[in-house]
Tab-separated table of C-alpha atoms and ligand atoms in Angstrom:
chain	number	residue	atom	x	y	z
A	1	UNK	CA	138.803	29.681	57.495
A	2	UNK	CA	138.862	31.745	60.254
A	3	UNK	CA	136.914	31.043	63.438
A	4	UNK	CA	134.995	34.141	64.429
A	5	UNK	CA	135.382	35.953	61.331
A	6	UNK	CA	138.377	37.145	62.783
A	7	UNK	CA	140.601	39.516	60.774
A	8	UNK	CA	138.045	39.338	57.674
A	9	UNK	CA	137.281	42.446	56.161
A	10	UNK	CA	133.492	42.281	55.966
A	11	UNK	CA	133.359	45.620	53.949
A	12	UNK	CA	133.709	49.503	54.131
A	13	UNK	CA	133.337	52.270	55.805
A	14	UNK	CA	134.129	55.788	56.210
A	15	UNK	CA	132.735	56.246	60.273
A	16	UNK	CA	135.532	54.730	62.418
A	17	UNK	CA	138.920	53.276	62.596
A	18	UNK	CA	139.575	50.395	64.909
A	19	UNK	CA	143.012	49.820	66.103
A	20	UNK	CA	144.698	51.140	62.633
A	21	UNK	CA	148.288	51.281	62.318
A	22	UNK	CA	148.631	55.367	61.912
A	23	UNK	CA	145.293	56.171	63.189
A	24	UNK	CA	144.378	54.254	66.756
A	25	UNK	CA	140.684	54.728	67.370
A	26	UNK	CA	139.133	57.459	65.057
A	27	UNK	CA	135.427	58.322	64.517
A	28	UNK	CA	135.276	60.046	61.010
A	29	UNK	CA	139.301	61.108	61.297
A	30	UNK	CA	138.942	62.575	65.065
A	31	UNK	CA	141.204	60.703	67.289
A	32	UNK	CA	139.375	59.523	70.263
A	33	UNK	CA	141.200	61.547	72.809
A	34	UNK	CA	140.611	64.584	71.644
A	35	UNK	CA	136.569	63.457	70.890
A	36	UNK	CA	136.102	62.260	74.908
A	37	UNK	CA	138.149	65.471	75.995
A	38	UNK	CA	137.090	67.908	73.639
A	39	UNK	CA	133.706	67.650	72.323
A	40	UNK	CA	130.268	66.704	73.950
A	41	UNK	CA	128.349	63.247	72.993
A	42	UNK	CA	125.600	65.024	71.000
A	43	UNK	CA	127.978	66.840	68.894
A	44	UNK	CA	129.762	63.247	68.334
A	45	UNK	CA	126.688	61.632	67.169
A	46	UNK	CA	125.855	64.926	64.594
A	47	UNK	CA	129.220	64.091	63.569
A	48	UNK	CA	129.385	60.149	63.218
A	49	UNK	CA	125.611	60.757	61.420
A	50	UNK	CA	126.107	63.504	59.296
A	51	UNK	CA	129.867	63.600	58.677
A	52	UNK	CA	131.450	66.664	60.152
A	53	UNK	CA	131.656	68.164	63.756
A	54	UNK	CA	128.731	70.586	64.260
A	55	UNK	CA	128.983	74.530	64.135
A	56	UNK	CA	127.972	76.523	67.193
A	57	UNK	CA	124.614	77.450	65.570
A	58	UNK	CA	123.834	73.672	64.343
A	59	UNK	CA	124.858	72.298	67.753
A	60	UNK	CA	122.572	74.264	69.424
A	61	UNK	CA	119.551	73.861	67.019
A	62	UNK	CA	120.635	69.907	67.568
A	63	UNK	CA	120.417	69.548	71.504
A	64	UNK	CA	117.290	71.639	70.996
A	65	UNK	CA	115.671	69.013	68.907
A	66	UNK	CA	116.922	66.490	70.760
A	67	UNK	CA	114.978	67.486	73.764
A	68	UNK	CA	112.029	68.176	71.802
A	69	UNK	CA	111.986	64.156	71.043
A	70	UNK	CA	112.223	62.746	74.693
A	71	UNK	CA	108.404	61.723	74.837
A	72	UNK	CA	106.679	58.585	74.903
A	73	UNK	CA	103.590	57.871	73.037
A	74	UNK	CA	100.969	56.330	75.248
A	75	UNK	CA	100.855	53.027	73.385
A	76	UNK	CA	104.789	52.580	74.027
A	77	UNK	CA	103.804	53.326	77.542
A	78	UNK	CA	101.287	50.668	78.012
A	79	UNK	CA	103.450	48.566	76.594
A	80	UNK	CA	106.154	49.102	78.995
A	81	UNK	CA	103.762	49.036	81.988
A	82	UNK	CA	102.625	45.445	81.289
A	83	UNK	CA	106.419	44.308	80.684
A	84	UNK	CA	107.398	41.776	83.958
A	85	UNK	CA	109.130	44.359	86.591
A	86	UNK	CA	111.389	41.107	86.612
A	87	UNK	CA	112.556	41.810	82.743
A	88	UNK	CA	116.381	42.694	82.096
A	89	UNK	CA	116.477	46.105	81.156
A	90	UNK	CA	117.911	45.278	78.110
A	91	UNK	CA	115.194	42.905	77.050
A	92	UNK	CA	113.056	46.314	77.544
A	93	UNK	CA	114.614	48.430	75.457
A	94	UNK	CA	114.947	45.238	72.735
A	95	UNK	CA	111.016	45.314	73.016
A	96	UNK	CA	110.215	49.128	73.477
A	97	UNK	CA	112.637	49.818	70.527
A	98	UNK	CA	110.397	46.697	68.860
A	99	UNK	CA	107.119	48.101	69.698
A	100	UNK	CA	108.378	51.577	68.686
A	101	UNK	CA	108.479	50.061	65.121
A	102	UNK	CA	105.217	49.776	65.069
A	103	UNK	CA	103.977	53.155	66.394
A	104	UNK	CA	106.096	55.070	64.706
A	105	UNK	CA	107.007	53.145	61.442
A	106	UNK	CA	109.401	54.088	59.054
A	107	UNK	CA	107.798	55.601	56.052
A	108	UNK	CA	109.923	55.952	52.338
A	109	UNK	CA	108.910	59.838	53.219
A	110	UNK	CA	110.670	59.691	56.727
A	111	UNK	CA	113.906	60.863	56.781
A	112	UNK	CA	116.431	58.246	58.209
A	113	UNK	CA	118.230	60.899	60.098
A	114	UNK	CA	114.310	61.721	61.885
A	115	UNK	CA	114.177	58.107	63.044
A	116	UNK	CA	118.089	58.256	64.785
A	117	UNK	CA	117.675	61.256	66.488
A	118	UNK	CA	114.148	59.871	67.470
A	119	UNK	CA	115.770	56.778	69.075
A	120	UNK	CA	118.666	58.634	70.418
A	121	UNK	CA	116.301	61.135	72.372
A	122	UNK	CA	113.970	58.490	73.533
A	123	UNK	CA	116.193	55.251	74.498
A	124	UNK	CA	116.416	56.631	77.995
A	125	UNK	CA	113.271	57.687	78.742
A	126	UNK	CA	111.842	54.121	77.731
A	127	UNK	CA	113.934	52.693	79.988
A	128	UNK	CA	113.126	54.902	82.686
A	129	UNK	CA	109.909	55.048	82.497
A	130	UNK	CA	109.158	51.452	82.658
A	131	UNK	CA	111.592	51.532	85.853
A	132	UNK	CA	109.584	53.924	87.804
A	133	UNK	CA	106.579	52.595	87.187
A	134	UNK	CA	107.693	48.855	88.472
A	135	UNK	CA	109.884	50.640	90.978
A	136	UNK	CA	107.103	52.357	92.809
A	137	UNK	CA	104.370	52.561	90.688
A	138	UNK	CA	105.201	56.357	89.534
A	139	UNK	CA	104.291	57.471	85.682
A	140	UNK	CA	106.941	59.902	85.426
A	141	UNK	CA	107.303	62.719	82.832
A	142	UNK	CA	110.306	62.317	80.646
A	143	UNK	CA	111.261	65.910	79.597
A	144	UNK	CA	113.348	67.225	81.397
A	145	UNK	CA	115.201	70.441	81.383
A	146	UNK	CA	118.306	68.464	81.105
A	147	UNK	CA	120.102	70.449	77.913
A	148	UNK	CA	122.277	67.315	77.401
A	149	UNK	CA	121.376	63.043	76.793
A	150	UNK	CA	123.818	62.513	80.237
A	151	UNK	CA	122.086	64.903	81.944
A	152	UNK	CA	118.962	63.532	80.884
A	153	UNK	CA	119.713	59.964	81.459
A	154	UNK	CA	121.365	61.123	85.086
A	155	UNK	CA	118.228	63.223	86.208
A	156	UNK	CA	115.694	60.568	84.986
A	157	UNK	CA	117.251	58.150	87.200
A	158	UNK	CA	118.052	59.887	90.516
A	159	UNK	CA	114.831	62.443	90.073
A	160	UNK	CA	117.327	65.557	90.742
A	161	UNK	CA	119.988	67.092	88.219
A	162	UNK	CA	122.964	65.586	87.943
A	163	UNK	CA	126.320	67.372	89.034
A	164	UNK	CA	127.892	68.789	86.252
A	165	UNK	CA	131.188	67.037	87.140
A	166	UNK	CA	129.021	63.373	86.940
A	167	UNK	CA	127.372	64.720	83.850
A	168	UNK	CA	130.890	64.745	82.629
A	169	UNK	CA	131.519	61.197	83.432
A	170	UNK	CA	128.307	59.993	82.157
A	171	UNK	CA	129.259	62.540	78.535
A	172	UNK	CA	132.830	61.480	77.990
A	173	UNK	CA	131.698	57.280	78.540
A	174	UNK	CA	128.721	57.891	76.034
A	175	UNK	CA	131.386	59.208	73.039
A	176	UNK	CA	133.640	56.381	74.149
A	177	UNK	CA	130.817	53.871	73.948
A	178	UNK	CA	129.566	55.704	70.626
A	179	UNK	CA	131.306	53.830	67.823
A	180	UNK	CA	133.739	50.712	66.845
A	181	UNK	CA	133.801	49.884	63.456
A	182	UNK	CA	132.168	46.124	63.034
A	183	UNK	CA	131.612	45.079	66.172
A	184	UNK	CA	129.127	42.047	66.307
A	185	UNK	CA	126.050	44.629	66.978
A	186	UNK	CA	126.511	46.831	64.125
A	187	UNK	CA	127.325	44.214	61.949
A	188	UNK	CA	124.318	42.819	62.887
A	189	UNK	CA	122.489	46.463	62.340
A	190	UNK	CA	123.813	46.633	58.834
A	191	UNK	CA	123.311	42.690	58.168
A	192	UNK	CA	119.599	43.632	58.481
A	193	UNK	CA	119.492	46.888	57.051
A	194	UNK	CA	121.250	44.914	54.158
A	195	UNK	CA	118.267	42.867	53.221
A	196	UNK	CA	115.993	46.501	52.651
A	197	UNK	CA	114.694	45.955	56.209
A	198	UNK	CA	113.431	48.632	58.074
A	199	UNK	CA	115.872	51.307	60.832
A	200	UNK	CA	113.383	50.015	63.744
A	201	UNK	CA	114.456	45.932	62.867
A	202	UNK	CA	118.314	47.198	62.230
A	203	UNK	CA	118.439	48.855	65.521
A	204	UNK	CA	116.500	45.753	67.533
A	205	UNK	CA	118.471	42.871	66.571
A	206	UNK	CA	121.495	45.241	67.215
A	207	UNK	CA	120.256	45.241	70.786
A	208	UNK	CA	119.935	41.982	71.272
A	209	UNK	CA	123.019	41.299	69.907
A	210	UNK	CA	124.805	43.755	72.453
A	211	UNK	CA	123.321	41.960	75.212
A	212	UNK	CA	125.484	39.059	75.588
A	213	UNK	CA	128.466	39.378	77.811
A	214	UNK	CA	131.378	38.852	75.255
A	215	UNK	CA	129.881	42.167	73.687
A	216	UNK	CA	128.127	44.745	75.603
A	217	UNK	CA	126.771	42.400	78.347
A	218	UNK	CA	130.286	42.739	79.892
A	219	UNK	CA	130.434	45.873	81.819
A	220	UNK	CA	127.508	44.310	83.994
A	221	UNK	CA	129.377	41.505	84.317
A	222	UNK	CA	132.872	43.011	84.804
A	223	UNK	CA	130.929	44.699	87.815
A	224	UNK	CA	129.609	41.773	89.335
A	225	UNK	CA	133.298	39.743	89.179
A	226	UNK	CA	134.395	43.329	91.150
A	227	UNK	CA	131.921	43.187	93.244
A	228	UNK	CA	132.232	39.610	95.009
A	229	UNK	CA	135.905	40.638	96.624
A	230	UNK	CA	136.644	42.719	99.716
A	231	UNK	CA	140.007	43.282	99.160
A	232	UNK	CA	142.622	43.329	96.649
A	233	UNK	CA	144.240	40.141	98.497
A	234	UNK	CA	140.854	38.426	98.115
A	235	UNK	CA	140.423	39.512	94.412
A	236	UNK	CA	143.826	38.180	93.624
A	237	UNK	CA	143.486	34.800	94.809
A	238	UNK	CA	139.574	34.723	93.765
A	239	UNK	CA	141.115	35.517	90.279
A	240	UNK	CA	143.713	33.538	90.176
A	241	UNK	CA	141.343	30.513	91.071
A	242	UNK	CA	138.747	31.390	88.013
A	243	UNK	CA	141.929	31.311	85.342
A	244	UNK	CA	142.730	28.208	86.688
A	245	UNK	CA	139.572	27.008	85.965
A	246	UNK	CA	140.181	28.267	82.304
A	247	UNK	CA	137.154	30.997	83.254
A	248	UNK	CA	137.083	33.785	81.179
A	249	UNK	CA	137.352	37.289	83.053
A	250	UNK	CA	134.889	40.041	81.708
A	251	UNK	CA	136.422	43.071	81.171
A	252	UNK	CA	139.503	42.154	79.513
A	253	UNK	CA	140.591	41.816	75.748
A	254	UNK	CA	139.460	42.161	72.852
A	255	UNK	CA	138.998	40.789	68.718
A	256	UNK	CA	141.076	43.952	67.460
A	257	UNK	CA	142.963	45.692	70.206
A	258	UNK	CA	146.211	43.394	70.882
A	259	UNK	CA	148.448	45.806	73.597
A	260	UNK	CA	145.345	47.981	74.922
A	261	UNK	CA	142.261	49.734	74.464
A	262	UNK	CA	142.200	53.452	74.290
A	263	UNK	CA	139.351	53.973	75.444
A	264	UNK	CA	140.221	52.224	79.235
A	265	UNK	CA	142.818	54.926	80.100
A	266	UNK	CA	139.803	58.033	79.482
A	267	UNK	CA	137.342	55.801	81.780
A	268	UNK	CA	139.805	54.443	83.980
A	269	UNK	CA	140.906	57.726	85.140
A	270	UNK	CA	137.227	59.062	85.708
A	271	UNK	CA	136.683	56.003	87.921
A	272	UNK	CA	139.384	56.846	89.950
A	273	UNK	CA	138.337	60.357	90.936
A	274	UNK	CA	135.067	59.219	91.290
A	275	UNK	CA	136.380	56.641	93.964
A	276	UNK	CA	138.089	58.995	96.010
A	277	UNK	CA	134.834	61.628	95.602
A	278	UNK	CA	132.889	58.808	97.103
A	279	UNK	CA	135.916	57.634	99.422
A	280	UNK	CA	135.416	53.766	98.009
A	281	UNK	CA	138.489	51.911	99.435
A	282	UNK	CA	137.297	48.453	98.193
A	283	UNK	CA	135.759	48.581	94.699
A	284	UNK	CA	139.073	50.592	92.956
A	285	UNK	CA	141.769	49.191	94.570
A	286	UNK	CA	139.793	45.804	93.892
A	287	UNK	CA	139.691	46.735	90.355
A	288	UNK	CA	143.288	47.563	90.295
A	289	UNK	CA	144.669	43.946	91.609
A	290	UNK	CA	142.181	42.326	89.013
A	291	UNK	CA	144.207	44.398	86.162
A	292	UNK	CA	147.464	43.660	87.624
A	293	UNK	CA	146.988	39.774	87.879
A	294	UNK	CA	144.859	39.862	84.279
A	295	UNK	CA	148.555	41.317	82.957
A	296	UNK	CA	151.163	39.278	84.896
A	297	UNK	CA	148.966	36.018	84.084
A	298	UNK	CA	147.631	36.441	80.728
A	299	UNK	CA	149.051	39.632	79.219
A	300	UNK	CA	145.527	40.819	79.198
A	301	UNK	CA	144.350	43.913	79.425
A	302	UNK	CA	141.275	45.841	80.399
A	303	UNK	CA	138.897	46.716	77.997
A	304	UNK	CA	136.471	50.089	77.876
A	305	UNK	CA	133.853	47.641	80.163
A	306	UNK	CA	136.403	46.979	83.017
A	307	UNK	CA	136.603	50.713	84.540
A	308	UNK	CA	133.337	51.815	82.824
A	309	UNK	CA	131.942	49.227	85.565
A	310	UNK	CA	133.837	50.702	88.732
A	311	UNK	CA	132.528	54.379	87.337
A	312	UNK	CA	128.973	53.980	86.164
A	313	UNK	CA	128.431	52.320	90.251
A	314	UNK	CA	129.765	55.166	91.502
A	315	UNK	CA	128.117	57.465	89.673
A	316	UNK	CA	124.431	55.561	91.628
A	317	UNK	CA	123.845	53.663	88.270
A	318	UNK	CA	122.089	49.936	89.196
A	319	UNK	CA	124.121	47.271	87.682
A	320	UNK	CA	121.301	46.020	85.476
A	321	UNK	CA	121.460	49.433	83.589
A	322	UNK	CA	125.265	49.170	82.568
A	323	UNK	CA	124.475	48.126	79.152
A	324	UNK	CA	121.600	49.842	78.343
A	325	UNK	CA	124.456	53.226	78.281
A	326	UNK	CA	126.026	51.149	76.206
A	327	UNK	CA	122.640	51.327	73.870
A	328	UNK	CA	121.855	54.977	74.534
A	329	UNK	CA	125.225	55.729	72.971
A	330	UNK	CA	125.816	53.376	70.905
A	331	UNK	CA	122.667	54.046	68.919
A	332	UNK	CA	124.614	57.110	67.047
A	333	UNK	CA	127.078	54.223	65.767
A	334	UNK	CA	124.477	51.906	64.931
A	335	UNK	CA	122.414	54.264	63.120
A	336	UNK	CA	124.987	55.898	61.415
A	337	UNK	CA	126.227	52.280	59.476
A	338	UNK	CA	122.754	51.422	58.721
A	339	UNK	CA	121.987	54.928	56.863
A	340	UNK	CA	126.159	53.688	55.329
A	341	UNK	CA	125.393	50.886	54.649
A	342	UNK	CA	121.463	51.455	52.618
A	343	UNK	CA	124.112	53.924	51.097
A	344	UNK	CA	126.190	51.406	48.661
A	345	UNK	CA	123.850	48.393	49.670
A	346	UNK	CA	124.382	44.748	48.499
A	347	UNK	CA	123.034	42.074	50.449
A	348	UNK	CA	125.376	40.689	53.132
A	349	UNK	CA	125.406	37.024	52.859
A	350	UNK	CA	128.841	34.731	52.698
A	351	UNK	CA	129.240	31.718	52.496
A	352	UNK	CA	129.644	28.488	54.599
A	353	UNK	CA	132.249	25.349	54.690
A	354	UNK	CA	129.739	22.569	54.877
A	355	UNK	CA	130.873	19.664	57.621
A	356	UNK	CA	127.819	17.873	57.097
A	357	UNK	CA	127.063	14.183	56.244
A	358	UNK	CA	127.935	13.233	52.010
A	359	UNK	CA	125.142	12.837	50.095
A	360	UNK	CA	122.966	9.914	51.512
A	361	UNK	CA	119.561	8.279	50.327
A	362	UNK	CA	116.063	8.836	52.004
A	363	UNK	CA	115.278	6.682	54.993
A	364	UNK	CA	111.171	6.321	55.005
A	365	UNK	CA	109.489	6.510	58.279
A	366	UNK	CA	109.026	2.887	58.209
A	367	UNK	CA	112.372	1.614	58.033
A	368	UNK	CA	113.671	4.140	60.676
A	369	UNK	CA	115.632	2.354	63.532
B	401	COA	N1	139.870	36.209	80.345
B	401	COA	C1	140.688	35.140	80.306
B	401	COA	N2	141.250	34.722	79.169
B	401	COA	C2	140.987	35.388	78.056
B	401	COA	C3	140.152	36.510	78.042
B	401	COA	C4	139.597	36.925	79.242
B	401	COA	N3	138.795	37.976	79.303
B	401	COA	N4	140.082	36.984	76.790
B	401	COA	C5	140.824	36.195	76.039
B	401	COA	N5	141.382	35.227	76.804
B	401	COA	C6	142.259	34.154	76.356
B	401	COA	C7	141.434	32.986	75.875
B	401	COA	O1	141.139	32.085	76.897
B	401	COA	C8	142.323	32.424	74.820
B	401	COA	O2	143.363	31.695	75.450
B	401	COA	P1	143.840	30.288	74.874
B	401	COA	O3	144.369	30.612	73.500
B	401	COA	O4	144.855	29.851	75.859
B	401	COA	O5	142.617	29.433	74.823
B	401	COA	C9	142.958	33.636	74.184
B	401	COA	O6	142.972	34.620	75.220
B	401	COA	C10	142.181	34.156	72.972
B	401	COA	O7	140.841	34.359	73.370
B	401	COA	P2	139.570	34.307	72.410
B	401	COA	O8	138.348	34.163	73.226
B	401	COA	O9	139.803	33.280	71.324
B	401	COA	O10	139.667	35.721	71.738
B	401	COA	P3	138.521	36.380	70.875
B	401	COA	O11	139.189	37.328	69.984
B	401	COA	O12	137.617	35.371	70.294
B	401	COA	O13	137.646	37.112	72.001
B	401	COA	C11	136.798	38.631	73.497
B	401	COA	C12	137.678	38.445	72.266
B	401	COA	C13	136.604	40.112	73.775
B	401	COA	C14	135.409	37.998	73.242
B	401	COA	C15	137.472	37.934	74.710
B	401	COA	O14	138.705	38.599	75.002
B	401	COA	C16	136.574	37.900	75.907
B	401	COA	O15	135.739	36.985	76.009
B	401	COA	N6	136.679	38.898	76.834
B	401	COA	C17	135.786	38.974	77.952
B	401	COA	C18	134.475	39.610	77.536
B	401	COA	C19	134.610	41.095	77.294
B	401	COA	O16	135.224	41.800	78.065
B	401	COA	N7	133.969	41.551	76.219
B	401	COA	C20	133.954	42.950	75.855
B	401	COA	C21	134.805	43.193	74.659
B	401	COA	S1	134.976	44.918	74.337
């Protein structure tokens, strides 16, 4: 058996392809590339949810409703508010997304398609909200007249709208965060949705699943591995002295991906223009020596985290939000395998090898040594 699951085919799907000889990375048959160049994150999500890339007229009816959905009822609020200020934002969004569940529970009238665009809209203004208000006590208002989710996620966090160059960044990283295949969240999301659960518990567990640092967790941690060296000489050495320690160095490989991950070149390259628009001569060229020694050493290569790190810092994002753009994208994936997989359902359950003790008889309390 195969530790990790790895290269078991768990079961189908018709949203993305992973790696495929022929194909590369493909959400629904659209290369990558053209997806982070071409197209805009919410007409990615109407396309990994409903199929087929938006016309004009539905795109614009789409961001419309999106916007209409940013609000926060007041009982999600006063949740947030009494939330430590201390929590990880991802633990926030695990609970608002929770708590959202039961405000605003799925009904067998609701349309599944209502709840994702619900949770696509709001995931950033739950997490923004409860950062204000621990920040500096502020209740802010979270619609905007940002016409896009990165220009809503941007001008929630620095109070001011966004460049349109940085909206950019922020865009093309939410359509390259949007979707891989199954990846230990959504096969989490569609483990749960599996058992006739509801979207709310689906999309919850996913979150807590993307936390941890071999998953999601890494860009934070990619960042703070960047972040401890001066220079390239210092990163080098510094790096060279966690391998040898057998430490594993976030940001680099992957389950799937064996020569490189598509994805890094489309982020790597945004992080590099935004380090010479900010004039950064550490972080980059830091980032750089850590690739170089991760390939001459190991082979290794980075993976989407690695740059998305260097760029999301340089676009003013805190390190502690990192992941939670990983959730405010990756929602359109998540959602869309859970409405898949209710689709052609059977309960997702395999099997074990047992390693256990044989058969043994019953010790009573009594005779217990
Ligand atoms: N740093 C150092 N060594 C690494 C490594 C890394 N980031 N990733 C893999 N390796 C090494 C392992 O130590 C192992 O070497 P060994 O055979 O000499 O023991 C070998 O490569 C295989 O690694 P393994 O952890 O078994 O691969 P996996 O398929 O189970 O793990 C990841 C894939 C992504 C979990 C793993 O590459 C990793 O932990 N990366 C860092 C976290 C990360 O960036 N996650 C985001 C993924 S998009």
């Amino acid at each position: 058996m195969s530790g990790g699951l790895e290269g078991i085919v768990a079961g189908r799907t018709a949203l993305c392809t992973v790696g495929k000889e022929g194909c590369g990375l493909t959400y629904r048959g659209y290369s990558i590339e053209d997806l982070a160049e071409h197209a805009t994150f919410e007409e990615t999500a109407w396309l990994l949810l409903r199929g087929e890339l938006p016309t004009a007229e539905q795109l614009s009816g789409y961001r419309q409703r999106l916007r209409g959905l940013r609000s926060l009822p007041a009982a999600l609020k006063s949740v947030l508010e009494q939330l430590p200020a201390t929590s990880h934002p991802m633990d926030v969004l695990r609970t608002g997304c929770s708590a959202l569940g039961c405000m605003e529970t799925e009904t067998a009238s609701q349309g599944e398609f209502d709840i994702a665009d619900r949770l696509l809209a709001v995931f950033p203004s739950m997490l923004m909200y409860w950062h204000w208000f621990h920040k500096n006590g502020t209740r802010i208002e979270t619609e905007t007249d940002a016409d896009s989710i990165a220009g809503q996620i941007l001008c929630l966090l620095h109070g001011r709208a966004a460049a349109a160059s940085h909206q950019r960044v922020m865009d093309s990283s939410l359509i390259l965060y949007a979707e891989h295949e199954f990846n230990a969240s959504t096969f989490t999301a569609r483990i749960v949705a599996s058992t006739l659960s509801d979207f709310h518990s689906a999309i919850t567990a996913a979150i807590g699943t993307l936390r941890g640092p071999l998953h999601g967790g890494a860009n934070e941690a990619a960042f703070e591995l960047i972040d401890q060296f001066t220079t390239p000489e210092e990163a080098e050495t510094g790096v060279m002295e966690l391998l040898r320690k057998k430490v594993k160095i976030m940001g680099f490989g992957h389950r799937v991906y064996r020569t490189s991950d598509p994805r890094s070149d489309v982020i790597q390259k945004y992080a590099a223009e935004l380090a010479a628009e900010v004039k950064d001569t550490r972080l980059y060229p830091v980032s750089e020596r850590i690739e170089a020694v991760m390939r001459r050493e190991k082979k290794l290569f980075p993976n989407l985290d690695f740059y998305s790190a260097s760029a999301y810092h340089f676009l003013g994002i805190p390190t502690l939000f990192f992941t939670p753009l990983f959730v405010f994208s990756r929602i359109s994936g998540w959602a869309a395998h859970v409405i898949e997989q209710r689709g052609d359902n059977r309960l997702i359950r395999p099997a074990a090898d047992y390693v256990g003790p044989e058969p043994r008889a019953f010790v009573p309390l009594a005779s217990r040594k």
